[in-house]
PDB file of C-alpha atoms in Angstrom:
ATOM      1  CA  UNK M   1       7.500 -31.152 -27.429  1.00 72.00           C
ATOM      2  CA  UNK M   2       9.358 -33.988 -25.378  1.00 89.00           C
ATOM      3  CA  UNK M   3       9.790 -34.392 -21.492  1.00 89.00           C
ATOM      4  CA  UNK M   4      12.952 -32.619 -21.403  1.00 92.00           C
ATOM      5  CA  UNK M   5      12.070 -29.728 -23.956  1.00 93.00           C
ATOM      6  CA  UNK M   6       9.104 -29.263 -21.850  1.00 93.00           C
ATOM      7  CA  UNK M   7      10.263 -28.949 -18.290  1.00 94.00           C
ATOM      8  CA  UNK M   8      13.200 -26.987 -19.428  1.00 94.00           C
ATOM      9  CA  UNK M   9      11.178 -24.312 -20.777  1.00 94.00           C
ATOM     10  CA  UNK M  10       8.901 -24.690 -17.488  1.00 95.00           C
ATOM     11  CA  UNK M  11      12.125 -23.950 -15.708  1.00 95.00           C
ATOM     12  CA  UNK M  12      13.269 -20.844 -17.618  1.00 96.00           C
ATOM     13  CA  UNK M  13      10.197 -19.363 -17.877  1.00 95.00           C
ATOM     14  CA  UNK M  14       9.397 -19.709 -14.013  1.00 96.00           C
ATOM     15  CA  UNK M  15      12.045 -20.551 -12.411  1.00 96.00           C
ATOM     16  CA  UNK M  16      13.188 -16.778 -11.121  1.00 96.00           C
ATOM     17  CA  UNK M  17       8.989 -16.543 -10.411  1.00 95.00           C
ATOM     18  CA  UNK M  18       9.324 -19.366  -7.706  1.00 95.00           C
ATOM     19  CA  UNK M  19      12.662 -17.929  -6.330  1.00 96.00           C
ATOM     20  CA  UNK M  20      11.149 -14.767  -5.533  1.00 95.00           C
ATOM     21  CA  UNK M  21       7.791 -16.539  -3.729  1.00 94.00           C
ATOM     22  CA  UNK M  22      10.030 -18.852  -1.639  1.00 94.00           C
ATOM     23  CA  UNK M  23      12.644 -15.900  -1.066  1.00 93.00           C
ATOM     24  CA  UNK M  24       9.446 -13.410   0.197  1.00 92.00           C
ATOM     25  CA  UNK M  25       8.809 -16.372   2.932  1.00 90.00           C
ATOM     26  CA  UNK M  26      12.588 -17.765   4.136  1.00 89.00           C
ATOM     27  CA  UNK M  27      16.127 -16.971   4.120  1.00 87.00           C
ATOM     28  CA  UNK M  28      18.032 -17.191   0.472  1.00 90.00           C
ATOM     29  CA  UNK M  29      19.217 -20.692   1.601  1.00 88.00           C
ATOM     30  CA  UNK M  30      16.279 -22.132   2.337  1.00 88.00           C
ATOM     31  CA  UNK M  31      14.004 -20.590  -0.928  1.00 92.00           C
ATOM     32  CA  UNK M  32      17.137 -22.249  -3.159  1.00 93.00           C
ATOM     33  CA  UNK M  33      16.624 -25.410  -1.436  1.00 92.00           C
ATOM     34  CA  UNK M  34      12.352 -25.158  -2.055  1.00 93.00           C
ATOM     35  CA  UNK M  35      12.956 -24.126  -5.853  1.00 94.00           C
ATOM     36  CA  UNK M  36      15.184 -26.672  -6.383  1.00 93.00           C
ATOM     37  CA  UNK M  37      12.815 -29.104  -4.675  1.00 93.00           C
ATOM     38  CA  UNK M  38       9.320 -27.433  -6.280  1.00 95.00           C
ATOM     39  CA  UNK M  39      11.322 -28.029  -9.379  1.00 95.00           C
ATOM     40  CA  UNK M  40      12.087 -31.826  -8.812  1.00 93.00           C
ATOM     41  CA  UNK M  41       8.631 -32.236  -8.077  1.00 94.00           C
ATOM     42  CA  UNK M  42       7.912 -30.465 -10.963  1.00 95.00           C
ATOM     43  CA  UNK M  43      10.056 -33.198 -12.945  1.00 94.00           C
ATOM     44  CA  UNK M  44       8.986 -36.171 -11.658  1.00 93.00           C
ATOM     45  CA  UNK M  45       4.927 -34.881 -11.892  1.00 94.00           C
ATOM     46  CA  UNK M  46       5.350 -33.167 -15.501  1.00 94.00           C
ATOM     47  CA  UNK M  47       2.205 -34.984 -16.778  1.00 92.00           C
ATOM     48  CA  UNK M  48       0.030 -32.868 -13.756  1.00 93.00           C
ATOM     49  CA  UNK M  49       1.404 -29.748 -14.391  1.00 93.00           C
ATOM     50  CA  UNK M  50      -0.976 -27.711 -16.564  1.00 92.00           C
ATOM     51  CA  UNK M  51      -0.092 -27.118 -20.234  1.00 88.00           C
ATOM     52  CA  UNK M  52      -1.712 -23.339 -19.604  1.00 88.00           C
ATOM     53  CA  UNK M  53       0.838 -21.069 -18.974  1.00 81.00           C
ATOM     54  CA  UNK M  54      -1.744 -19.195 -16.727  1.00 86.00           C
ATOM     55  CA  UNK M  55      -2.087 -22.173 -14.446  1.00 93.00           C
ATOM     56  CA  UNK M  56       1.246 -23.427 -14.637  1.00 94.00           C
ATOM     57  CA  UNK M  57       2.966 -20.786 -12.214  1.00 94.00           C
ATOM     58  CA  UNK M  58       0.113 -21.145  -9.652  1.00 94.00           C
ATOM     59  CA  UNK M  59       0.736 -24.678  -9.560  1.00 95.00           C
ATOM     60  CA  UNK M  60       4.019 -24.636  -8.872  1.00 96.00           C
ATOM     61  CA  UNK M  61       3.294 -21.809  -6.070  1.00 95.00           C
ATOM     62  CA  UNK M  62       1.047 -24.556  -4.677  1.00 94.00           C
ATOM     63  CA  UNK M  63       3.912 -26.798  -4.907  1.00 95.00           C
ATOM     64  CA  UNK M  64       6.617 -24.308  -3.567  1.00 95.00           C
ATOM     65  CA  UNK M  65       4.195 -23.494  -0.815  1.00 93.00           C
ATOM     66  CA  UNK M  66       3.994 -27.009   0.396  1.00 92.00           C
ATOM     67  CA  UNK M  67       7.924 -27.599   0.453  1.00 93.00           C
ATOM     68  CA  UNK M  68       7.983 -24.133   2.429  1.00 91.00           C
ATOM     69  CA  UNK M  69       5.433 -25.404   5.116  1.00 88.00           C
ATOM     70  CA  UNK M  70       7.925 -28.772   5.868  1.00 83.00           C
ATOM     71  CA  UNK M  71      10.964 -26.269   5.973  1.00 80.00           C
ATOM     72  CA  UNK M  72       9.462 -24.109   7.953  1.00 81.00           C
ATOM     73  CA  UNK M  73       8.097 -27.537  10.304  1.00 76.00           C
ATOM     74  CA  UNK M  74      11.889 -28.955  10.120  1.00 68.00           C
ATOM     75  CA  UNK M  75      12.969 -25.575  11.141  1.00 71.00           C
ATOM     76  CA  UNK M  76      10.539 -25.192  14.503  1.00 68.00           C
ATOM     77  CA  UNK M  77      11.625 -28.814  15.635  1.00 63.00           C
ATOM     78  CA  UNK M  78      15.537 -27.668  14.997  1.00 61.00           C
ATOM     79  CA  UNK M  79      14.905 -25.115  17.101  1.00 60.00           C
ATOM     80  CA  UNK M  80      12.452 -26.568  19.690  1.00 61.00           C
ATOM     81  CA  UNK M  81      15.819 -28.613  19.964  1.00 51.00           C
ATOM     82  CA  UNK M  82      18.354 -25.944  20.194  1.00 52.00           C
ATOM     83  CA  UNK M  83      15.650 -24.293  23.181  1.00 56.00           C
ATOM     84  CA  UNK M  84      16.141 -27.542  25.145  1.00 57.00           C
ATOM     85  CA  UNK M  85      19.423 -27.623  24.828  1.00 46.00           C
ATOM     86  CA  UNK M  86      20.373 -24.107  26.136  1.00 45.00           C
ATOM     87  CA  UNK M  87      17.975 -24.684  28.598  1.00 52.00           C
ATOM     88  CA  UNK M  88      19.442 -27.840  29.761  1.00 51.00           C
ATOM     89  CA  UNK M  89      22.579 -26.340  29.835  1.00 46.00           C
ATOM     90  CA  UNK M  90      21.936 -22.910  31.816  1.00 49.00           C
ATOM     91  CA  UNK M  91      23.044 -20.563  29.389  1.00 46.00           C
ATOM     92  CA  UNK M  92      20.843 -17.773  28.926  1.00 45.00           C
ATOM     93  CA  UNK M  93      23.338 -15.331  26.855  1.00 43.00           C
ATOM     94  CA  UNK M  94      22.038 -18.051  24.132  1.00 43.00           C
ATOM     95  CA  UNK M  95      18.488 -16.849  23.758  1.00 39.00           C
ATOM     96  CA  UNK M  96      17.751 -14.424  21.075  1.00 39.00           C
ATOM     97  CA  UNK M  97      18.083 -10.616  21.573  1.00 39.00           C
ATOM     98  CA  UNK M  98      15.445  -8.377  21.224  1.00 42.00           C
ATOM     99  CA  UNK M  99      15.195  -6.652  18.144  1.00 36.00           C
ATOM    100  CA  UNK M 100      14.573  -3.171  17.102  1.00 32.00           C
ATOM    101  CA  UNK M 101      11.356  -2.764  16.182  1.00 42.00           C
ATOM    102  CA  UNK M 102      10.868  -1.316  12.854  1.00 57.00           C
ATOM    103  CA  UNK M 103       7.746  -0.793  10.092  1.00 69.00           C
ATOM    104  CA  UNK M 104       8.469  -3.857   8.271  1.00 68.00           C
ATOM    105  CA  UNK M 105       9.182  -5.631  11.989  1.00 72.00           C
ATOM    106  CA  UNK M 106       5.546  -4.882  13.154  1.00 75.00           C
ATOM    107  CA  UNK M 107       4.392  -5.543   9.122  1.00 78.00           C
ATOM    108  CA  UNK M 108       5.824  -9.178   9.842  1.00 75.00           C
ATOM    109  CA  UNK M 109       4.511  -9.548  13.403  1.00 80.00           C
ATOM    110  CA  UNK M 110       1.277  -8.738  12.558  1.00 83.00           C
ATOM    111  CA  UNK M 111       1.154 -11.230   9.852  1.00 84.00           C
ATOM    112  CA  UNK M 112       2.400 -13.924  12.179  1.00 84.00           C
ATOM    113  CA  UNK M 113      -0.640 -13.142  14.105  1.00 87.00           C
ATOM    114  CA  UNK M 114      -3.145 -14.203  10.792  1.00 88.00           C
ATOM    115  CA  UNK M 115      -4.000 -17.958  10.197  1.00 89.00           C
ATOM    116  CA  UNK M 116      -1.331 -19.180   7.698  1.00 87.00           C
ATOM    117  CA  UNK M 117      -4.408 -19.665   4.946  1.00 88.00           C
ATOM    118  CA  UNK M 118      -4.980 -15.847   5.550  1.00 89.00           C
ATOM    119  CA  UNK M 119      -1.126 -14.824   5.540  1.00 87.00           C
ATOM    120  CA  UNK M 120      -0.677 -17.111   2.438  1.00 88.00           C
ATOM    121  CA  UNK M 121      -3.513 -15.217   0.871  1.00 90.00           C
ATOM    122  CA  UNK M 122      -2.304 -12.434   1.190  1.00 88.00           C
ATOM    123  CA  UNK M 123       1.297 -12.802   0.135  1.00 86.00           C
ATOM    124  CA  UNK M 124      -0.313 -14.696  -3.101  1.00 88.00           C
ATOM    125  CA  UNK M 125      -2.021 -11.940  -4.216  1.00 86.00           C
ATOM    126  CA  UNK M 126      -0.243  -8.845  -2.619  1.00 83.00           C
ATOM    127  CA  UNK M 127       3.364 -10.362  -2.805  1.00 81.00           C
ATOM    128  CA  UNK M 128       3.226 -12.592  -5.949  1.00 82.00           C
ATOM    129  CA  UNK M 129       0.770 -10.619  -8.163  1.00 83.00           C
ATOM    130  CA  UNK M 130      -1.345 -13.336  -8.598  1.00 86.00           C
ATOM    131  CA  UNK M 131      -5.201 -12.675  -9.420  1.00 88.00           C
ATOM    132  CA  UNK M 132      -8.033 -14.550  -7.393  1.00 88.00           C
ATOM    133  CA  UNK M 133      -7.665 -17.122  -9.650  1.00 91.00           C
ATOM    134  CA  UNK M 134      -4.649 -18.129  -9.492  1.00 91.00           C
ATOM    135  CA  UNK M 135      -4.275 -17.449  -5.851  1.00 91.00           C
ATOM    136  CA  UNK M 136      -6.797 -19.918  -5.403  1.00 92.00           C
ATOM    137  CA  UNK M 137      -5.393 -22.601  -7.465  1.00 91.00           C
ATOM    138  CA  UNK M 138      -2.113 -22.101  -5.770  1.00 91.00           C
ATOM    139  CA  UNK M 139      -3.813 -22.752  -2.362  1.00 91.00           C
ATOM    140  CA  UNK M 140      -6.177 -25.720  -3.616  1.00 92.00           C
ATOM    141  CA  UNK M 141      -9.373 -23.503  -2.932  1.00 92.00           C
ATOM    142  CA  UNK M 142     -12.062 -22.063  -5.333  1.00 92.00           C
ATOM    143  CA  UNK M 143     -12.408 -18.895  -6.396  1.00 91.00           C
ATOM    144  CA  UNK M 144     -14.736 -17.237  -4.340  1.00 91.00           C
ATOM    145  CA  UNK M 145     -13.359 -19.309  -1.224  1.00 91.00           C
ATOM    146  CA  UNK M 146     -10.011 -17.025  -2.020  1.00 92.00           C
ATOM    147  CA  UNK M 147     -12.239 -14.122  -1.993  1.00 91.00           C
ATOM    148  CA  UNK M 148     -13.490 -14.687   1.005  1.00 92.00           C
ATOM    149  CA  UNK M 149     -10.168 -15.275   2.511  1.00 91.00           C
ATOM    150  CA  UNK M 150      -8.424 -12.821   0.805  1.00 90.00           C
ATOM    151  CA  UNK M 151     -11.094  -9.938   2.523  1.00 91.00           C
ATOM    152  CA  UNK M 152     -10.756 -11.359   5.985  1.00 91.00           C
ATOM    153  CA  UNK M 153      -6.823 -11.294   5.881  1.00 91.00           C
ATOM    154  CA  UNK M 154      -7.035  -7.970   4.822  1.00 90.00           C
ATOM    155  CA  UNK M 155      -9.846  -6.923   7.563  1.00 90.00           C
ATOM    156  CA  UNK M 156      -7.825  -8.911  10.461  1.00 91.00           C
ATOM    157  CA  UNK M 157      -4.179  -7.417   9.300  1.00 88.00           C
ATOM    158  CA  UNK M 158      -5.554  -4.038   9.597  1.00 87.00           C
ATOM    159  CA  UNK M 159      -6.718  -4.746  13.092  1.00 89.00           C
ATOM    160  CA  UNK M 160      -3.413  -6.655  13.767  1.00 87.00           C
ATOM    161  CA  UNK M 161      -1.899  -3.285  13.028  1.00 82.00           C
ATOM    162  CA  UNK M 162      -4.059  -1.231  15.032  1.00 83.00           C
ATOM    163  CA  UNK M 163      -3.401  -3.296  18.102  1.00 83.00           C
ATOM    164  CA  UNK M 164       0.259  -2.971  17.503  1.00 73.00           C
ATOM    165  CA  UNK M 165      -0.175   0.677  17.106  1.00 69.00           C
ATOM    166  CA  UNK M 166      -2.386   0.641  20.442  1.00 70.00           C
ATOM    167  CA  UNK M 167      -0.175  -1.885  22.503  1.00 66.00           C
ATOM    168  CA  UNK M 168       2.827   0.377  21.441  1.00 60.00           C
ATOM    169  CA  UNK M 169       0.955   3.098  22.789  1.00 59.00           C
ATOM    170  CA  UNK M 170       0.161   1.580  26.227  1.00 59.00           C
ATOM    171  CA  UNK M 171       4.340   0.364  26.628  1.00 55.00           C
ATOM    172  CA  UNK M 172       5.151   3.777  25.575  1.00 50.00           C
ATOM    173  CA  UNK M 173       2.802   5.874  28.429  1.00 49.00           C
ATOM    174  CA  UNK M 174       3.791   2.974  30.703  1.00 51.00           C
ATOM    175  CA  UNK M 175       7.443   3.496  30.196  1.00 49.00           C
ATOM    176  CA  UNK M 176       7.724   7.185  30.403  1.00 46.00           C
ATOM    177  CA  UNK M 177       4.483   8.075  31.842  1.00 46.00           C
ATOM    178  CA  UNK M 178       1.230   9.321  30.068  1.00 44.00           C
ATOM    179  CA  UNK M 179       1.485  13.006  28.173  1.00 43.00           C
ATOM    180  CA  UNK M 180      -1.354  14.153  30.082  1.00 38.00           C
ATOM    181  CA  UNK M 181       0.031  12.747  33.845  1.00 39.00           C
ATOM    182  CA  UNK M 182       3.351  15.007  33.014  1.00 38.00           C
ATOM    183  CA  UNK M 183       1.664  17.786  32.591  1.00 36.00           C
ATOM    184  CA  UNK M 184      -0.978  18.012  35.396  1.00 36.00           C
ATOM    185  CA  UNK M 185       1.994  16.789  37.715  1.00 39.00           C
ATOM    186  CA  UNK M 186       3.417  19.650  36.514  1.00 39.00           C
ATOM    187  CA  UNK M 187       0.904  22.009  36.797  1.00 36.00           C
ATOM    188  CA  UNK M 188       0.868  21.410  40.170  1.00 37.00           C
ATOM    189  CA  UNK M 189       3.640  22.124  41.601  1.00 38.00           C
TER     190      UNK M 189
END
């Protein structure tokens, strides 16, 4: 099989793979721009992609991973910039809003909270469908290493949520006052 007949078969056979991993992390703009770049790399290093069709998607996870991580740096300095400027120029109906907190809202703020190895982890394996192995050739690790990784995320997420749940909690009594302060107030009257 030549250069071309090989990529383009890499392409059809993984190109809607990489689409959904870049469009689980970023806006549809930004995962077509990081398959269309994962898939230039792709072109220009055809000799290091693996001939295995079980390593070849991992690979270009790693690769699509790596173009994600300068988006997502090119994003924060974009809007480190756009902070300085509305805060040079006094407007504060420019900041965000809050947003309504929902259970995919506290899913994602929780996972903020992991290191991005463990939030990569876990949207490798949990996300993607990838086994341990191929997680961990995605993310340049061994096996076990992913393992390892893999059971922390999982262990700190579900604390992540708990504290969420908890801190919820805490704003909620705060707010409108604890259950149990209602009703002895009430009691004695």
């Amino acid at each position: 099989m030549d250069t071309e007949e090989r990529f383009n078969a890499l392409y059809r056979a993984y190109y809607r793979a990489v689409l959904l991993y870049a469009s689980r992390r970023t806006d549809p703009d930004t995962a077509r721009d990081v398959v269309a770049e994962t898939f230039l790399i792709a072109w220009r290093r055809l000799d290091s992609v693996p001939a295995d069709s079980g390593q070849a998607e991992p690979w270009l996870y790693g690769v699509a991973r790596r173009v994600l991580a300068n988006a997502e740096r090119s994003q924060r300095r974009m809007h480190r910039l756009a902070a300085r400027m509305v805060h040079d120029s006094g407007d504060e109906a420019l900041a965000d809003p809050a947003l309504v907190i929902s259970e995919r809202q506290r899913l994602i703020q929780a996972l903020r909270r992991l290191p991005e190895p463990e939030r990569e982890a876990l949207r490798l394996v949990g996300w993607d469908g990838l086994d341990l192995a191929g997680a961990a050739l995605a993310m340049g690790c061994s096996r076990s290493a992913m393992a390892v990784r893999l059971h922390r995320a999982r262990r700190r997420l579900e604390s992540e949520l708990r504290e969420t749940d908890t801190s919820a909690a805490d704003t909620s009594d705060q707010r409108f006052g604890a259950p149990t302060q209602r009703v002895v107030q009430h009691e004695s009257r």
